Short mmCIF file of C-alpha atoms in Angstrom, two decimals:
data_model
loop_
_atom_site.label_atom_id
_atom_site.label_comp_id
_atom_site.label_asym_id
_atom_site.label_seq_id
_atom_site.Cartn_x
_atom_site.Cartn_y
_atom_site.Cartn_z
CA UNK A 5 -5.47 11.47 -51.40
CA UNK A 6 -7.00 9.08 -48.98
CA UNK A 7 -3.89 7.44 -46.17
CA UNK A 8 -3.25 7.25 -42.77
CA UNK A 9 -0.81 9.91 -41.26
CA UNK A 10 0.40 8.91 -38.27
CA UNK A 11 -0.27 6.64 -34.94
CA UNK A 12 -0.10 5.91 -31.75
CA UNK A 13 -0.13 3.47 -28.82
CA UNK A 14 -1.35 5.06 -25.55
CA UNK A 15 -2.25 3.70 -22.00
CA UNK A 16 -5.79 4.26 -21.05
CA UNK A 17 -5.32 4.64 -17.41
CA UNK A 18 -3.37 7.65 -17.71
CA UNK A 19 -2.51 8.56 -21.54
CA UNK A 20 0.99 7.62 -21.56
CA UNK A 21 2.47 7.37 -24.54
CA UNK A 22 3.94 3.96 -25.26
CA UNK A 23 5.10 4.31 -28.98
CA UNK A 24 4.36 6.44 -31.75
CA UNK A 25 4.72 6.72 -35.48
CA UNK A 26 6.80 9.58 -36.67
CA UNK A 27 5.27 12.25 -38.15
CA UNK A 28 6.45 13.89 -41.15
CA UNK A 29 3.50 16.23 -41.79
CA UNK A 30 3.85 19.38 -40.28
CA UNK A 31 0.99 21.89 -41.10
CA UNK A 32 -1.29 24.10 -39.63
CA UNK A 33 -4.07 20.94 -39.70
CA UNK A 34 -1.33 18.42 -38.35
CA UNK A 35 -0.70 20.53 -35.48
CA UNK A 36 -4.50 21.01 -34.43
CA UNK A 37 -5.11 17.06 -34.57
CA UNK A 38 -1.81 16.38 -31.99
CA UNK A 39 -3.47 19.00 -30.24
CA UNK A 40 -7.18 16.46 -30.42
CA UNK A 41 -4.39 13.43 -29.74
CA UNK A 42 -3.81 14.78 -26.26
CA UNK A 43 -6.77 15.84 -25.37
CA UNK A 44 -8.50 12.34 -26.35
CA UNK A 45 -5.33 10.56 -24.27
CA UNK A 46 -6.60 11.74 -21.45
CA UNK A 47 -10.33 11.27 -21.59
CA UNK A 48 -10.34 7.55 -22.88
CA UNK A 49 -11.17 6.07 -20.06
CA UNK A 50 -14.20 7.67 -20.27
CA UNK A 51 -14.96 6.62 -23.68
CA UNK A 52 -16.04 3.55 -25.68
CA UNK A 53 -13.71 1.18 -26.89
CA UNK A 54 -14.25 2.17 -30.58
CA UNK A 55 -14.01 6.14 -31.38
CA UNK A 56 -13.94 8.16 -34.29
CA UNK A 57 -13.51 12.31 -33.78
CA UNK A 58 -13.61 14.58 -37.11
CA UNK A 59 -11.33 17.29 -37.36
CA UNK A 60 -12.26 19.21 -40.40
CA UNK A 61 -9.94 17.35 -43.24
CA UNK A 62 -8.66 14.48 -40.65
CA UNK A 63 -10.67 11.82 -38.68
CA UNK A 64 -9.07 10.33 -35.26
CA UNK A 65 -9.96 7.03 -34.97
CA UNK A 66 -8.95 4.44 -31.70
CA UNK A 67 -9.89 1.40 -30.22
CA UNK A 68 -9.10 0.57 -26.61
CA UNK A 69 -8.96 -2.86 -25.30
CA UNK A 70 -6.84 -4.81 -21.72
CA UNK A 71 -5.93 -0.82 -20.57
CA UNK A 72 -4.41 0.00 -23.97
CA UNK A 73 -5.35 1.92 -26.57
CA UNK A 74 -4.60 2.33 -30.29
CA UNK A 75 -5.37 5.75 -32.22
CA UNK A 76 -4.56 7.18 -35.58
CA UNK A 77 -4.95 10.19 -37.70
CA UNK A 78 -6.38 10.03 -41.03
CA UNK A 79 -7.46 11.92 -44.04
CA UNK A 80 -11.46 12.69 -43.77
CA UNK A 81 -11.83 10.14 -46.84
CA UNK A 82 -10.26 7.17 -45.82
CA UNK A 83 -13.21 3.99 -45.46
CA UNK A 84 -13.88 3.41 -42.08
CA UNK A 85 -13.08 -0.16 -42.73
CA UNK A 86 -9.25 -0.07 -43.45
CA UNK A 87 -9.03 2.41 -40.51
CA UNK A 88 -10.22 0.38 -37.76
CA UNK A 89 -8.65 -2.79 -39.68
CA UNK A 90 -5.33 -1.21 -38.91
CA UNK A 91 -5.88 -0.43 -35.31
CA UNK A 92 -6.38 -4.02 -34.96
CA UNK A 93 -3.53 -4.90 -36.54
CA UNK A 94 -1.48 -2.55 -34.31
CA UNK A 95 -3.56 -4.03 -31.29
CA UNK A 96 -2.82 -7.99 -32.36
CA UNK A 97 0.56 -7.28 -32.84
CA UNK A 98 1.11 -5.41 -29.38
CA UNK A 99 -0.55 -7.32 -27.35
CA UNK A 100 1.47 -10.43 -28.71
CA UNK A 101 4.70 -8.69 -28.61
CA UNK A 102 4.37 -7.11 -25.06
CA UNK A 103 2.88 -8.53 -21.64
CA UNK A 104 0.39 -6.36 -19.46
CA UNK A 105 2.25 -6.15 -16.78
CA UNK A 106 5.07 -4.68 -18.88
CA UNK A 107 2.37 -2.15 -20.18
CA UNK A 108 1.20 -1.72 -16.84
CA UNK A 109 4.24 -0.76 -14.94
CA UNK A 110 5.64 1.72 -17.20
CA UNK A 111 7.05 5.07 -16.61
CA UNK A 112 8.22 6.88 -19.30
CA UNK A 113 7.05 8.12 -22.34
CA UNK A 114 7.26 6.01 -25.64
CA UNK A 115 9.19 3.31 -23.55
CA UNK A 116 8.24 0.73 -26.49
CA UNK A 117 9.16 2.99 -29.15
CA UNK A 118 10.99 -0.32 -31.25
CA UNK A 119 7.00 -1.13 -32.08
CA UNK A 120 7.19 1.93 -34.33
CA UNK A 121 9.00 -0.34 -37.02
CA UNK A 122 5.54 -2.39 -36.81
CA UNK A 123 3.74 0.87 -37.03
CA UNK A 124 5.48 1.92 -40.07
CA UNK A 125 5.41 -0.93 -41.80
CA UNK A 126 1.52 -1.43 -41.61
CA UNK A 127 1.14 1.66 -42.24
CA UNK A 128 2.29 1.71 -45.55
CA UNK A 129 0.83 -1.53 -46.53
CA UNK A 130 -2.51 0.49 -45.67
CA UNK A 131 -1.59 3.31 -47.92
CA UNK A 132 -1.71 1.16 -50.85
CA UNK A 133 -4.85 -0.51 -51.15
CA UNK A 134 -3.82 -2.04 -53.94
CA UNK A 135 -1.61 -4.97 -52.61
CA UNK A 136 -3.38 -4.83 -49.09
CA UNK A 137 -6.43 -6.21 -50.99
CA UNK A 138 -4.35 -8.95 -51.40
CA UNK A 139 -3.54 -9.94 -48.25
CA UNK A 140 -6.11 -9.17 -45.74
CA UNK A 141 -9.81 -9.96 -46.10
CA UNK A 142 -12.40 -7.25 -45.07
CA UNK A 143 -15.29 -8.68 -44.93
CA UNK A 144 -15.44 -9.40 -41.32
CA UNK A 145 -14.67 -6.12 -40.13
CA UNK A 146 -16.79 -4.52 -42.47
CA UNK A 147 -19.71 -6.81 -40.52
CA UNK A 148 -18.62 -5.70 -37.08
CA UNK A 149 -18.47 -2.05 -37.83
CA UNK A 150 -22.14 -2.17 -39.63
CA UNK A 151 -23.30 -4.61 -36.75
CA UNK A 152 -21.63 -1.93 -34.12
CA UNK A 153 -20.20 1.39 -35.88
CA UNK A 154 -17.96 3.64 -33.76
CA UNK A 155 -19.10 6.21 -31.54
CA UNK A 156 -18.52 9.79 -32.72
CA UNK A 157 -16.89 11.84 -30.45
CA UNK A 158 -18.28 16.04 -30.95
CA UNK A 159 -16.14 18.62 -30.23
CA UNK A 160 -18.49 19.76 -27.08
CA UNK A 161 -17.27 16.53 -25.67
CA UNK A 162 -13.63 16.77 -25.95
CA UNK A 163 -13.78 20.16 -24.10
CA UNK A 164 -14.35 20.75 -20.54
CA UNK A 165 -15.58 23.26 -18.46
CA UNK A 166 -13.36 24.23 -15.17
CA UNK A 167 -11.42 21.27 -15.32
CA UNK A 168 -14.27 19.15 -15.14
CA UNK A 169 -15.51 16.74 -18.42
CA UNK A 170 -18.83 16.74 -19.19
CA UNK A 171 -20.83 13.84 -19.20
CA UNK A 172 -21.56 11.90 -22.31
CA UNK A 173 -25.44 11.96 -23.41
CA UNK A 174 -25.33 11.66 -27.24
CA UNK A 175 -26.57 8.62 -28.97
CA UNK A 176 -24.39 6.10 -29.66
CA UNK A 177 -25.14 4.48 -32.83
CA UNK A 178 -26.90 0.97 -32.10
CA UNK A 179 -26.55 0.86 -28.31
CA UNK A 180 -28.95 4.09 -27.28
CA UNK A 181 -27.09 6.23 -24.83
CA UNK A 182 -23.72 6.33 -23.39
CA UNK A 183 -24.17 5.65 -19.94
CA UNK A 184 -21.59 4.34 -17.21
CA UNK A 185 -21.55 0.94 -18.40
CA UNK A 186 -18.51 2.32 -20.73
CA UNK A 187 -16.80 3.93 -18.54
CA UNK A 188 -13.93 1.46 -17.03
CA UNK A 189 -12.36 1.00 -13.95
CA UNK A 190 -8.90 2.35 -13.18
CA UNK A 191 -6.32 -0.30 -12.03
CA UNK A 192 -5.57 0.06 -8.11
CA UNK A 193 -2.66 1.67 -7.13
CA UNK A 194 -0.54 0.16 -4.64
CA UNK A 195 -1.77 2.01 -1.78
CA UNK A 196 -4.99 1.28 -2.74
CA UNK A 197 -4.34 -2.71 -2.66
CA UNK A 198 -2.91 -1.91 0.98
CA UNK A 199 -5.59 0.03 2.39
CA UNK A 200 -8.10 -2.69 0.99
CA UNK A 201 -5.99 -5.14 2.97
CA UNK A 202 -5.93 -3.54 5.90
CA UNK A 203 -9.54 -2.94 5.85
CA UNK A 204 -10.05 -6.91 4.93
CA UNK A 205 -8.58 -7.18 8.23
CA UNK A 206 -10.09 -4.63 10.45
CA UNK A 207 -13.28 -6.61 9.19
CA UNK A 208 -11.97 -9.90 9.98
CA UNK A 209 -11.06 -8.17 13.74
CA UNK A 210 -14.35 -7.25 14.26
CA UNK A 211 -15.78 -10.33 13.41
CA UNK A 212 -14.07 -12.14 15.94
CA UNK A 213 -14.94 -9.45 18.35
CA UNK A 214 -18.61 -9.79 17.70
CA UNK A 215 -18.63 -13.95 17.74
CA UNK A 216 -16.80 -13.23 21.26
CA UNK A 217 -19.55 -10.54 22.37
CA UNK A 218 -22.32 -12.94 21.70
CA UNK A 219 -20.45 -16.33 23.30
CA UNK A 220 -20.19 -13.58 26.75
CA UNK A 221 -23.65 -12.41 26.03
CA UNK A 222 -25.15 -16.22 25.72
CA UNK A 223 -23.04 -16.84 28.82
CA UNK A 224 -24.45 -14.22 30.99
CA UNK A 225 -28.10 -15.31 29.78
CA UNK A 226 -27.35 -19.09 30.57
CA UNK A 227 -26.34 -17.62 34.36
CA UNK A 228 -29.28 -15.84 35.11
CA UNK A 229 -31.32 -18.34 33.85
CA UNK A 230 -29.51 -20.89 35.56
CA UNK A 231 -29.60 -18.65 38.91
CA UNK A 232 -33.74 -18.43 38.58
CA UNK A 233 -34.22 -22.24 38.48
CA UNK A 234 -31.74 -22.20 41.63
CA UNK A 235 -33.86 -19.54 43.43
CA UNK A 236 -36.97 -20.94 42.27
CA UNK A 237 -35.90 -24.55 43.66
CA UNK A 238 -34.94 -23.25 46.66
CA UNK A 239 -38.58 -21.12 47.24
CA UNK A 240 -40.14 -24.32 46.10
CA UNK A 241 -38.35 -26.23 48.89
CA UNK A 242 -38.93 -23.76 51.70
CA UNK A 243 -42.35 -23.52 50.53
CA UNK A 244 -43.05 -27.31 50.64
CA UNK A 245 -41.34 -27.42 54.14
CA UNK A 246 -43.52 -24.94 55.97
CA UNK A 247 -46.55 -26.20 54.56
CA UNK A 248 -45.45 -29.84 55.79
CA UNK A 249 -44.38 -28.60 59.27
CA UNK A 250 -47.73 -29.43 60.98
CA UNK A 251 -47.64 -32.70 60.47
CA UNK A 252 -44.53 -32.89 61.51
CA UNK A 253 -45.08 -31.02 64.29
CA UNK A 254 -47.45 -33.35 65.27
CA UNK A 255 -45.33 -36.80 64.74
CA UNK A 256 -43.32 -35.16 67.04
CA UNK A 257 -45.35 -34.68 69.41
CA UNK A 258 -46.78 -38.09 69.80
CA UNK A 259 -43.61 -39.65 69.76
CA UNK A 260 -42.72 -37.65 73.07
CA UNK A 261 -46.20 -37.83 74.62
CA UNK A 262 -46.13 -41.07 77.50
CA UNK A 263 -48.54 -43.65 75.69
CA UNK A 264 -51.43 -43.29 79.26
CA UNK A 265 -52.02 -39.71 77.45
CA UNK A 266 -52.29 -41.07 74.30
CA UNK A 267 -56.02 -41.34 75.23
CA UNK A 268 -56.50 -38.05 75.45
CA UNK A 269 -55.70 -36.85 71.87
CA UNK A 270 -58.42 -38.76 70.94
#
């Protein structure tokens, strides 16, 4: 039998939990996928916004969108359609309900755990296809997942080597490979935001330093050039002055010469 099993609301920067459906099932296969759950919590930040990773008989399927994301488990038969038309029920409904900055600021697990009523209760509306046809029309999901179908996650993915995740290389289904443009920023902590400010204004400190280093700088230049013209006035002066003394020599000497020996310059 095709249904959904179980779901969850999970911050992307981190994978808190921020509410969850309860679970009922508890087999072997139910065990392994909470197992998957975790391990996809903490790697979807690396990840596209719309996943799908099969499990043998179950399929995981999420969407992630403003920091949160929205996953559930589901039997290996249920359409793709009504999977991903739930998640976006769950994410409508959230992000209506609760603020980011409420989501954002959170510290304990499944600290919005009333939104499991919502959970339920879609839930089992999606369970029975039968009056969900009803209510909800298709069509336009069924469009975006043809236009853009989810990327599927392979177990070689989920794993990691030493701690360290390996990068993702496999095609992704209408958009070639998955490169970095999916990958999304983490929010900045609070030391981060300080230590940006205090770099803004280190920056703006040095600025002023280097205006003041070139107003000296200019000031210096506008001395020495300033101290040439002097010296170069003065040289031109002196110069002019012993290269009129002669002549002035000579005025002065006829004005003191008696005018009976003026005859004799001559």
């Amino acid at each position: 039998m095709s249904m959904i099993l179980s779901a969850s609301v999970i911050r992307v920067r981190d994978g808190l939990p921020l509410s969850a459906s309860t679970d009922y099932e508890q087999g072997t296969g139910m065990q392994e996928c909470r197992k998957y759950f975790k391990m996809l919590s903490r790697k979807l930040a690396q990840l596209p916004d719309r996943c799908t990773l099969k499990t043998g008989h179950y399929n995981i399927n999420f969407i992630s969108s403003m920091g949160v994301s929205y996953m559930m488990l589901c039997t290996e038969n249920y359409p793709n359609v009504l999977a991903f038309s739930f998640l976006d029920e769950l994410q409508k409904e959230f992000i209506t309900t609760y603020n980011m900055m409420k989501t954002n600021t959170a510290v304990r697990p499944y600290c919005f755990i009333e939104f499991d009523n919502f959970i339920q209760r879609t839930k089992q509306r999606y369970n029975n296809p039968r009056s969900l046809s009803t209510k909800i029309n298709l069509s336009d999901m069924q469009m975006e997942i043809k236009l853009r179908p989810p990327y599927q996650i392979s177990m070689g993915e989920l794993g990691s080597a030493n701690g360290v995740t390996s990068a993702f290389s496999v095609d992704y289904k209408g958009a070639g490979k998955i490169s970095s443009a999916h990958q999304r920023l983490e929010p900045a902590t609070l030391s981060g935001i300080v230590a940006f400010i205090l770099s803004l204004l280190c920056a703006a400190l040095n600025l002023i330093r280097g205006f003041h280093a070139i107003e000296s700088l200019l000031q210096v230049l506008c001395y020495f050039c300033n101290f040439r013209v002097m010296v170069r006035i003065l040289i031109t002066l002196l110069h002019f002055s012993l290269e009129q003394q002669p002549a002035f020599t000579s005025v002065i000497y006829l004005s003191t010469t008696p005018a009976g020996g003026m005859s004799n310059l001559f």
